[in-house]
PDB file of N, CA and C in Angstrom:
ATOM      1  N   MET A   5       0.837  -1.185   0.000  1.00 59.00           N
ATOM      2  CA  MET A   5       0.000   0.000   0.000  1.00 59.00           C
ATOM      3  C   MET A   5       0.881   1.248   0.000  1.00 59.00           C
ATOM      4  N   ASN A   6       0.300   2.363  -0.419  1.00 66.00           N
ATOM      5  CA  ASN A   6       0.993   3.648  -0.491  1.00 66.00           C
ATOM      6  C   ASN A   6       2.268   3.579  -1.323  1.00 66.00           C
ATOM      7  N   ARG A   7       2.177   2.948  -2.483  1.00 76.00           N
ATOM      8  CA  ARG A   7       3.325   2.878  -3.388  1.00 76.00           C
ATOM      9  C   ARG A   7       3.596   4.256  -3.973  1.00 76.00           C
ATOM     10  N   VAL A   8       4.860   4.611  -4.098  1.00 78.00           N
ATOM     11  CA  VAL A   8       5.257   5.903  -4.656  1.00 78.00           C
ATOM     12  C   VAL A   8       6.089   5.664  -5.903  1.00 78.00           C
ATOM     13  N   MET A   9       5.747   6.372  -6.967  1.00 83.00           N
ATOM     14  CA  MET A   9       6.533   6.336  -8.193  1.00 83.00           C
ATOM     15  C   MET A   9       6.749   7.771  -8.631  1.00 83.00           C
ATOM     16  N   THR A  10       7.847   8.026  -9.286  1.00 85.00           N
ATOM     17  CA  THR A  10       8.101   9.360  -9.817  1.00 85.00           C
ATOM     18  C   THR A  10       8.492   9.265 -11.284  1.00 85.00           C
ATOM     19  N   LYS A  11       8.200  10.338 -11.999  1.00 85.00           N
ATOM     20  CA  LYS A  11       8.615  10.441 -13.393  1.00 85.00           C
ATOM     21  C   LYS A  11       9.228  11.821 -13.560  1.00 85.00           C
ATOM     22  N   THR A  12      10.464  11.849 -14.016  1.00 88.00           N
ATOM     23  CA  THR A  12      11.165  13.110 -14.218  1.00 88.00           C
ATOM     24  C   THR A  12      11.363  13.359 -15.705  1.00 88.00           C
ATOM     25  N   VAL A  13      10.960  14.542 -16.151  1.00 88.00           N
ATOM     26  CA  VAL A  13      11.147  14.954 -17.540  1.00 88.00           C
ATOM     27  C   VAL A  13      12.124  16.127 -17.524  1.00 88.00           C
ATOM     28  N   PRO A  14      13.286  15.978 -18.165  1.00 90.00           N
ATOM     29  CA  PRO A  14      14.272  17.059 -18.164  1.00 90.00           C
ATOM     30  C   PRO A  14      13.672  18.379 -18.662  1.00 90.00           C
ATOM     31  N   GLY A  15      13.969  19.454 -17.956  1.00 86.00           N
ATOM     32  CA  GLY A  15      13.484  20.769 -18.346  1.00 86.00           C
ATOM     33  C   GLY A  15      12.066  21.068 -17.901  1.00 86.00           C
ATOM     34  N   ILE A  16      11.361  20.049 -17.410  1.00 85.00           N
ATOM     35  CA  ILE A  16       9.981  20.253 -16.958  1.00 85.00           C
ATOM     36  C   ILE A  16       9.878  20.024 -15.461  1.00 85.00           C
ATOM     37  N   GLY A  17      10.372  18.900 -14.994  1.00 86.00           N
ATOM     38  CA  GLY A  17      10.339  18.614 -13.569  1.00 86.00           C
ATOM     39  C   GLY A  17       9.904  17.195 -13.287  1.00 86.00           C
ATOM     40  N   THR A  18       9.566  16.954 -12.024  1.00 86.00           N
ATOM     41  CA  THR A  18       9.215  15.618 -11.556  1.00 86.00           C
ATOM     42  C   THR A  18       7.752  15.563 -11.157  1.00 86.00           C
ATOM     43  N   THR A  19       7.076  14.507 -11.588  1.00 85.00           N
ATOM     44  CA  THR A  19       5.709  14.229 -11.172  1.00 85.00           C
ATOM     45  C   THR A  19       5.763  13.031 -10.237  1.00 85.00           C
ATOM     46  N   THR A  20       5.072  13.123  -9.101  1.00 85.00           N
ATOM     47  CA  THR A  20       5.051  12.048  -8.115  1.00 85.00           C
ATOM     48  C   THR A  20       3.670  11.413  -8.088  1.00 85.00           C
ATOM     49  N   PHE A  21       3.629  10.092  -8.100  1.00 82.00           N
ATOM     50  CA  PHE A  21       2.391   9.327  -8.044  1.00 82.00           C
ATOM     51  C   PHE A  21       2.379   8.536  -6.738  1.00 82.00           C
ATOM     52  N   LEU A  22       1.334   8.682  -5.924  1.00 81.00           N
ATOM     53  CA  LEU A  22       1.149   7.913  -4.700  1.00 81.00           C
ATOM     54  C   LEU A  22      -0.095   7.069  -4.901  1.00 81.00           C
ATOM     55  N   MET A  23       0.068   5.746  -4.885  1.00 76.00           N
ATOM     56  CA  MET A  23      -1.042   4.850  -5.202  1.00 76.00           C
ATOM     57  C   MET A  23      -1.454   4.020  -3.992  1.00 76.00           C
ATOM     58  N   ASP A  24      -2.662   3.470  -4.055  1.00 78.00           N
ATOM     59  CA  ASP A  24      -3.217   2.601  -3.013  1.00 78.00           C
ATOM     60  C   ASP A  24      -3.390   3.323  -1.682  1.00 78.00           C
ATOM     61  N   VAL A  25      -3.777   4.590  -1.733  1.00 81.00           N
ATOM     62  CA  VAL A  25      -4.011   5.383  -0.528  1.00 81.00           C
ATOM     63  C   VAL A  25      -5.350   4.969   0.077  1.00 81.00           C
ATOM     64  N   THR A  26      -5.385   4.742   1.394  1.00 83.00           N
ATOM     65  CA  THR A  26      -6.645   4.395   2.059  1.00 83.00           C
ATOM     66  C   THR A  26      -6.970   5.341   3.210  1.00 83.00           C
ATOM     67  N   ALA A  27      -6.005   6.115   3.676  1.00 82.00           N
ATOM     68  CA  ALA A  27      -6.214   7.013   4.815  1.00 82.00           C
ATOM     69  C   ALA A  27      -7.281   8.053   4.496  1.00 82.00           C
ATOM     70  N   GLY A  28      -8.252   8.191   5.401  1.00 83.00           N
ATOM     71  CA  GLY A  28      -9.295   9.193   5.247  1.00 83.00           C
ATOM     72  C   GLY A  28     -10.420   8.810   4.306  1.00 83.00           C
ATOM     73  N   LEU A  29     -10.405   7.573   3.789  1.00 83.00           N
ATOM     74  CA  LEU A  29     -11.444   7.130   2.864  1.00 83.00           C
ATOM     75  C   LEU A  29     -12.346   6.107   3.538  1.00 83.00           C
ATOM     76  N   SER A  30     -13.562   5.952   3.028  1.00 84.00           N
ATOM     77  CA  SER A  30     -14.482   4.949   3.545  1.00 84.00           C
ATOM     78  C   SER A  30     -13.876   3.561   3.374  1.00 84.00           C
ATOM     79  N   THR A  31     -14.266   2.634   4.230  1.00 86.00           N
ATOM     80  CA  THR A  31     -13.754   1.269   4.173  1.00 86.00           C
ATOM     81  C   THR A  31     -13.952   0.680   2.786  1.00 86.00           C
ATOM     82  N   GLY A  32     -12.896   0.128   2.231  1.00 87.00           N
ATOM     83  CA  GLY A  32     -12.954  -0.494   0.915  1.00 87.00           C
ATOM     84  C   GLY A  32     -12.608   0.441  -0.226  1.00 87.00           C
ATOM     85  N   TYR A  33     -12.650   1.731   0.010  1.00 88.00           N
ATOM     86  CA  TYR A  33     -12.291   2.699  -1.022  1.00 88.00           C
ATOM     87  C   TYR A  33     -10.780   2.926  -0.983  1.00 88.00           C
ATOM     88  N   TYR A  34     -10.204   3.284  -2.116  1.00 88.00           N
ATOM     89  CA  TYR A  34      -8.774   3.585  -2.160  1.00 88.00           C
ATOM     90  C   TYR A  34      -8.552   4.682  -3.181  1.00 88.00           C
ATOM     91  N   GLY A  35      -7.391   5.263  -3.150  1.00 88.00           N
ATOM     92  CA  GLY A  35      -7.144   6.371  -4.064  1.00 88.00           C
ATOM     93  C   GLY A  35      -5.711   6.440  -4.517  1.00 88.00           C
ATOM     94  N   GLU A  36      -5.477   7.419  -5.380  1.00 87.00           N
ATOM     95  CA  GLU A  36      -4.127   7.713  -5.845  1.00 87.00           C
ATOM     96  C   GLU A  36      -4.023   9.218  -6.012  1.00 87.00           C
ATOM     97  N   THR A  37      -2.858   9.753  -5.750  1.00 87.00           N
ATOM     98  CA  THR A  37      -2.642  11.182  -5.940  1.00 87.00           C
ATOM     99  C   THR A  37      -1.474  11.395  -6.887  1.00 87.00           C
ATOM    100  N   THR A  38      -1.570  12.482  -7.632  1.00 86.00           N
ATOM    101  CA  THR A  38      -0.507  12.883  -8.541  1.00 86.00           C
ATOM    102  C   THR A  38      -0.139  14.320  -8.203  1.00 86.00           C
ATOM    103  N   THR A  39       1.144  14.568  -8.001  1.00 87.00           N
ATOM    104  CA  THR A  39       1.638  15.920  -7.760  1.00 87.00           C
ATOM    105  C   THR A  39       2.534  16.294  -8.923  1.00 87.00           C
ATOM    106  N   ASP A  40       2.139  17.348  -9.662  1.00 85.00           N
ATOM    107  CA  ASP A  40       2.917  17.742 -10.839  1.00 85.00           C
ATOM    108  C   ASP A  40       4.078  18.656 -10.437  1.00 85.00           C
ATOM    109  N   PRO A  41       4.952  18.999 -11.381  1.00 87.00           N
ATOM    110  CA  PRO A  41       6.123  19.823 -11.056  1.00 87.00           C
ATOM    111  C   PRO A  41       5.796  21.181 -10.435  1.00 87.00           C
ATOM    112  N   LYS A  42       4.581  21.692 -10.656  1.00 87.00           N
ATOM    113  CA  LYS A  42       4.192  22.985 -10.077  1.00 87.00           C
ATOM    114  C   LYS A  42       3.566  22.832  -8.695  1.00 87.00           C
ATOM    115  N   GLY A  43       3.450  21.586  -8.215  1.00 87.00           N
ATOM    116  CA  GLY A  43       2.875  21.344  -6.898  1.00 87.00           C
ATOM    117  C   GLY A  43       1.377  21.136  -6.898  1.00 87.00           C
ATOM    118  N   ASN A  44       0.747  21.093  -8.073  1.00 88.00           N
ATOM    119  CA  ASN A  44      -0.690  20.838  -8.153  1.00 88.00           C
ATOM    120  C   ASN A  44      -0.958  19.376  -7.823  1.00 88.00           C
ATOM    121  N   VAL A  45      -1.936  19.135  -6.949  1.00 87.00           N
ATOM    122  CA  VAL A  45      -2.261  17.775  -6.526  1.00 87.00           C
ATOM    123  C   VAL A  45      -3.623  17.388  -7.082  1.00 87.00           C
ATOM    124  N   THR A  46      -3.676  16.251  -7.766  1.00 89.00           N
ATOM    125  CA  THR A  46      -4.929  15.681  -8.255  1.00 89.00           C
ATOM    126  C   THR A  46      -5.093  14.323  -7.597  1.00 89.00           C
ATOM    127  N   ALA A  47      -6.270  14.081  -7.025  1.00 89.00           N
ATOM    128  CA  ALA A  47      -6.543  12.800  -6.379  1.00 89.00           C
ATOM    129  C   ALA A  47      -7.689  12.109  -7.092  1.00 89.00           C
ATOM    130  N   LYS A  48      -7.555  10.802  -7.255  1.00 90.00           N
ATOM    131  CA  LYS A  48      -8.630   9.976  -7.800  1.00 90.00           C
ATOM    132  C   LYS A  48      -8.995   8.960  -6.732  1.00 90.00           C
ATOM    133  N   VAL A  49     -10.303   8.833  -6.461  1.00 92.00           N
ATOM    134  CA  VAL A  49     -10.799   7.889  -5.467  1.00 92.00           C
ATOM    135  C   VAL A  49     -11.597   6.822  -6.199  1.00 92.00           C
ATOM    136  N   TYR A  50     -11.347   5.568  -5.839  1.00 92.00           N
ATOM    137  CA  TYR A  50     -12.012   4.429  -6.470  1.00 92.00           C
ATOM    138  C   TYR A  50     -12.877   3.714  -5.444  1.00 92.00           C
ATOM    139  N   ASP A  51     -14.019   3.151  -5.904  1.00 92.00           N
ATOM    140  CA  ASP A  51     -14.913   2.445  -4.997  1.00 92.00           C
ATOM    141  C   ASP A  51     -14.420   1.020  -4.744  1.00 92.00           C
ATOM    142  N   LYS A  52     -15.225   0.266  -4.006  1.00 89.00           N
ATOM    143  CA  LYS A  52     -14.839  -1.083  -3.587  1.00 89.00           C
ATOM    144  C   LYS A  52     -14.615  -2.038  -4.749  1.00 89.00           C
ATOM    145  N   THR A  53     -15.188  -1.730  -5.909  1.00 92.00           N
ATOM    146  CA  THR A  53     -15.014  -2.614  -7.067  1.00 92.00           C
ATOM    147  C   THR A  53     -14.007  -2.057  -8.068  1.00 92.00           C
ATOM    148  N   GLY A  54     -13.335  -0.964  -7.699  1.00 91.00           N
ATOM    149  CA  GLY A  54     -12.291  -0.407  -8.558  1.00 91.00           C
ATOM    150  C   GLY A  54     -12.763   0.602  -9.585  1.00 91.00           C
ATOM    151  N   ARG A  55     -14.040   1.020  -9.484  1.00 94.00           N
ATOM    152  CA  ARG A  55     -14.553   2.035 -10.412  1.00 94.00           C
ATOM    153  C   ARG A  55     -14.217   3.428  -9.889  1.00 94.00           C
ATOM    154  N   LEU A  56     -13.966   4.356 -10.802  1.00 94.00           N
ATOM    155  CA  LEU A  56     -13.676   5.734 -10.414  1.00 94.00           C
ATOM    156  C   LEU A  56     -14.889   6.321  -9.706  1.00 94.00           C
ATOM    157  N   TYR A  57     -14.677   6.870  -8.497  1.00 94.00           N
ATOM    158  CA  TYR A  57     -15.749   7.446  -7.694  1.00 94.00           C
ATOM    159  C   TYR A  57     -15.678   8.976  -7.675  1.00 94.00           C
ATOM    160  N   GLN A  58     -14.483   9.529  -7.456  1.00 94.00           N
ATOM    161  CA  GLN A  58     -14.325  10.983  -7.418  1.00 94.00           C
ATOM    162  C   GLN A  58     -12.971  11.394  -7.974  1.00 94.00           C
ATOM    163  N   VAL A  59     -12.942  12.619  -8.497  1.00 94.00           N
ATOM    164  CA  VAL A  59     -11.683  13.261  -8.874  1.00 94.00           C
ATOM    165  C   VAL A  59     -11.632  14.572  -8.101  1.00 94.00           C
ATOM    166  N   LYS A  60     -10.503  14.796  -7.418  1.00 92.00           N
ATOM    167  CA  LYS A  60     -10.342  15.999  -6.602  1.00 92.00           C
ATOM    168  C   LYS A  60      -9.142  16.794  -7.080  1.00 92.00           C
ATOM    169  N   ASP A  61      -9.288  18.110  -7.040  1.00 91.00           N
ATOM    170  CA  ASP A  61      -8.197  19.042  -7.318  1.00 91.00           C
ATOM    171  C   ASP A  61      -7.828  19.627  -5.963  1.00 91.00           C
ATOM    172  N   GLY A  62      -6.753  19.139  -5.368  1.00 84.00           N
ATOM    173  CA  GLY A  62      -6.474  19.491  -3.982  1.00 84.00           C
ATOM    174  C   GLY A  62      -7.524  18.813  -3.125  1.00 84.00           C
ATOM    175  N   SER A  63      -8.267  19.583  -2.327  1.00 85.00           N
ATOM    176  CA  SER A  63      -9.327  19.002  -1.501  1.00 85.00           C
ATOM    177  C   SER A  63     -10.714  19.246  -2.087  1.00 85.00           C
ATOM    178  N   THR A  64     -10.794  19.897  -3.244  1.00 90.00           N
ATOM    179  CA  THR A  64     -12.075  20.218  -3.876  1.00 90.00           C
ATOM    180  C   THR A  64     -12.494  19.111  -4.829  1.00 90.00           C
ATOM    181  N   VAL A  65     -13.694  18.571  -4.617  1.00 91.00           N
ATOM    182  CA  VAL A  65     -14.215  17.529  -5.505  1.00 91.00           C
ATOM    183  C   VAL A  65     -14.583  18.165  -6.839  1.00 91.00           C
ATOM    184  N   GLN A  66     -13.989  17.686  -7.917  1.00 92.00           N
ATOM    185  CA  GLN A  66     -14.260  18.198  -9.260  1.00 92.00           C
ATOM    186  C   GLN A  66     -15.313  17.372  -9.984  1.00 92.00           C
ATOM    187  N   SER A  67     -15.366  16.070  -9.708  1.00 91.00           N
ATOM    188  CA  SER A  67     -16.382  15.225 -10.337  1.00 91.00           C
ATOM    189  C   SER A  67     -16.654  14.011  -9.464  1.00 91.00           C
ATOM    190  N   THR A  68     -17.910  13.550  -9.513  1.00 91.00           N
ATOM    191  CA  THR A  68     -18.341  12.367  -8.776  1.00 91.00           C
ATOM    192  C   THR A  68     -19.082  11.459  -9.744  1.00 91.00           C
ATOM    193  N   TYR A  69     -18.800  10.169  -9.650  1.00 90.00           N
ATOM    194  CA  TYR A  69     -19.371   9.176 -10.555  1.00 90.00           C
ATOM    195  C   TYR A  69     -20.255   8.221  -9.763  1.00 90.00           C
ATOM    196  N   VAL A  70     -21.458   7.942 -10.294  1.00 89.00           N
ATOM    197  CA  VAL A  70     -22.405   7.028  -9.655  1.00 89.00           C
ATOM    198  C   VAL A  70     -22.729   5.932 -10.660  1.00 89.00           C
ATOM    199  N   TYR A  71     -22.848   4.704 -10.160  1.00 90.00           N
ATOM    200  CA  TYR A  71     -23.059   3.547 -11.026  1.00 90.00           C
ATOM    201  C   TYR A  71     -24.319   2.793 -10.637  1.00 90.00           C
ATOM    202  N   TYR A  72     -24.907   2.094 -11.611  1.00 87.00           N
ATOM    203  CA  TYR A  72     -26.003   1.174 -11.350  1.00 87.00           C
ATOM    204  C   TYR A  72     -25.441  -0.081 -10.696  1.00 87.00           C
ATOM    205  N   ALA A  73     -26.319  -0.899 -10.131  1.00 89.00           N
ATOM    206  CA  ALA A  73     -25.889  -2.139  -9.476  1.00 89.00           C
ATOM    207  C   ALA A  73     -25.155  -3.067 -10.436  1.00 89.00           C
ATOM    208  N   ASP A  74     -25.480  -2.991 -11.741  1.00 89.00           N
ATOM    209  CA  ASP A  74     -24.816  -3.864 -12.720  1.00 89.00           C
ATOM    210  C   ASP A  74     -23.437  -3.345 -13.129  1.00 89.00           C
ATOM    211  N   GLY A  75     -23.029  -2.187 -12.576  1.00 88.00           N
ATOM    212  CA  GLY A  75     -21.705  -1.638 -12.858  1.00 88.00           C
ATOM    213  C   GLY A  75     -21.671  -0.595 -13.954  1.00 88.00           C
ATOM    214  N   SER A  76     -22.753  -0.440 -14.703  1.00 86.00           N
ATOM    215  CA  SER A  76     -22.762   0.578 -15.752  1.00 86.00           C
ATOM    216  C   SER A  76     -22.934   1.962 -15.121  1.00 86.00           C
ATOM    217  N   GLN A  77     -22.408   2.962 -15.791  1.00 85.00           N
ATOM    218  CA  GLN A  77     -22.408   4.316 -15.244  1.00 85.00           C
ATOM    219  C   GLN A  77     -23.802   4.924 -15.272  1.00 85.00           C
ATOM    220  N   ASN A  78     -24.201   5.516 -14.158  1.00 86.00           N
ATOM    221  CA  ASN A  78     -25.498   6.161 -14.029  1.00 86.00           C
ATOM    222  C   ASN A  78     -25.357   7.660 -14.270  1.00 86.00           C
ATOM    223  N   THR A  79     -24.604   8.350 -13.418  1.00 85.00           N
ATOM    224  CA  THR A  79     -24.447   9.799 -13.558  1.00 85.00           C
ATOM    225  C   THR A  79     -23.008  10.228 -13.300  1.00 85.00           C
ATOM    226  N   VAL A  80     -22.672  11.371 -13.866  1.00 85.00           N
ATOM    227  CA  VAL A  80     -21.409  12.045 -13.581  1.00 85.00           C
ATOM    228  C   VAL A  80     -21.783  13.466 -13.196  1.00 85.00           C
ATOM    229  N   THR A  81     -21.371  13.897 -12.024  1.00 86.00           N
ATOM    230  CA  THR A  81     -21.630  15.261 -11.581  1.00 86.00           C
ATOM    231  C   THR A  81     -20.299  15.990 -11.550  1.00 86.00           C
ATOM    232  N   MET A  82     -20.238  17.120 -12.278  1.00 85.00           N
ATOM    233  CA  MET A  82     -18.990  17.873 -12.378  1.00 85.00           C
ATOM    234  C   MET A  82     -19.147  19.265 -11.797  1.00 85.00           C
ATOM    235  N   ARG A  83     -18.107  19.728 -11.137  1.00 83.00           N
ATOM    236  CA  ARG A  83     -18.072  21.084 -10.597  1.00 83.00           C
ATOM    237  C   ARG A  83     -17.528  21.988 -11.695  1.00 83.00           C
ATOM    238  N   THR A  84     -18.211  23.094 -11.936  1.00 69.00           N
ATOM    239  CA  THR A  84     -17.758  24.029 -12.966  1.00 69.00           C
ATOM    240  C   THR A  84     -17.118  25.244 -12.313  1.00 69.00           C
ATOM    241  N   ALA A  85     -16.552  26.100 -13.118  1.00 48.00           N
ATOM    242  CA  ALA A  85     -15.920  27.319 -12.609  1.00 48.00           C
ATOM    243  C   ALA A  85     -16.932  28.211 -11.895  1.00 48.00           C
ATOM    244  N   LEU A  86     -18.215  28.069 -12.234  1.00 41.00           N
ATOM    245  CA  LEU A  86     -19.256  28.883 -11.608  1.00 41.00           C
ATOM    246  C   LEU A  86     -19.809  28.235 -10.354  1.00 41.00           C
ATOM    247  N   ARG A  87     -19.203  27.115  -9.944  1.00 45.00           N
ATOM    248  CA  ARG A  87     -19.607  26.376  -8.757  1.00 45.00           C
ATOM    249  C   ARG A  87     -21.016  25.830  -8.859  1.00 45.00           C
ATOM    250  N   LYS A  88     -21.392  25.422 -10.038  1.00 43.00           N
ATOM    251  CA  LYS A  88     -22.665  24.753 -10.240  1.00 43.00           C
ATOM    252  C   LYS A  88     -22.369  23.308 -10.601  1.00 43.00           C
ATOM    253  N   SER A  89     -23.313  22.449 -10.354  1.00 46.00           N
ATOM    254  CA  SER A  89     -23.131  21.045 -10.712  1.00 46.00           C
ATOM    255  C   SER A  89     -23.921  20.727 -11.963  1.00 46.00           C
ATOM    256  N   THR A  90     -23.348  19.928 -12.807  1.00 49.00           N
ATOM    257  CA  THR A  90     -24.006  19.468 -14.016  1.00 49.00           C
ATOM    258  C   THR A  90     -24.037  17.954 -13.972  1.00 49.00           C
ATOM    259  N   SER A  91     -25.202  17.376 -14.148  1.00 55.00           N
ATOM    260  CA  SER A  91     -25.305  15.919 -14.149  1.00 55.00           C
ATOM    261  C   SER A  91     -25.565  15.424 -15.552  1.00 55.00           C
ATOM    262  N   ILE A  92     -24.887  14.352 -15.909  1.00 59.00           N
ATOM    263  CA  ILE A  92     -25.072  13.713 -17.205  1.00 59.00           C
ATOM    264  C   ILE A  92     -25.576  12.308 -16.929  1.00 59.00           C
ATOM    265  N   SER A  93     -26.688  11.945 -17.517  1.00 60.00           N
ATOM    266  CA  SER A  93     -27.249  10.617 -17.293  1.00 60.00           C
ATOM    267  C   SER A  93     -27.637  10.017 -18.625  1.00 60.00           C
ATOM    268  N   ARG A  94     -27.374   8.741 -18.794  1.00 62.00           N
ATOM    269  CA  ARG A  94     -27.793   8.086 -20.030  1.00 62.00           C
ATOM    270  C   ARG A  94     -29.038   7.267 -19.744  1.00 62.00           C
ATOM    271  N   THR A  95     -29.881   7.113 -20.729  1.00 61.00           N
ATOM    272  CA  THR A  95     -31.110   6.355 -20.573  1.00 61.00           C
ATOM    273  C   THR A  95     -30.792   4.871 -20.560  1.00 61.00           C
ATOM    274  N   ARG A  96     -31.310   4.185 -19.546  1.00 57.00           N
ATOM    275  CA  ARG A  96     -31.115   2.728 -19.474  1.00 57.00           C
ATOM    276  C   ARG A  96     -32.154   2.050 -20.334  1.00 57.00           C
ATOM    277  N   ARG A  97     -31.721   1.020 -21.018  1.00 54.00           N
ATOM    278  CA  ARG A  97     -32.648   0.252 -21.865  1.00 54.00           C
ATOM    279  C   ARG A  97     -32.690  -1.163 -21.404  1.00 54.00           C
TER     280      ARG A  97
END
């Protein structure tokens, strides 16, 4: 758990990846964080079955994903620059 990998690009800098993070998450959930050369942190949180649950920019949730019981995607809610949420849903057949 908490594996760390780095990638360095000459002239640009180093990006750090921290994977299998569980601290501060609900039981069974795990995440990964990426820190770019400018210090920007992006976190991805995955649910108990490994599906993407949230994407965070720092501590701010940028998008949340909800799934049907069969695993297909139900909705995606995204935070916009105007701080409004937009939901996208596909019709189930």
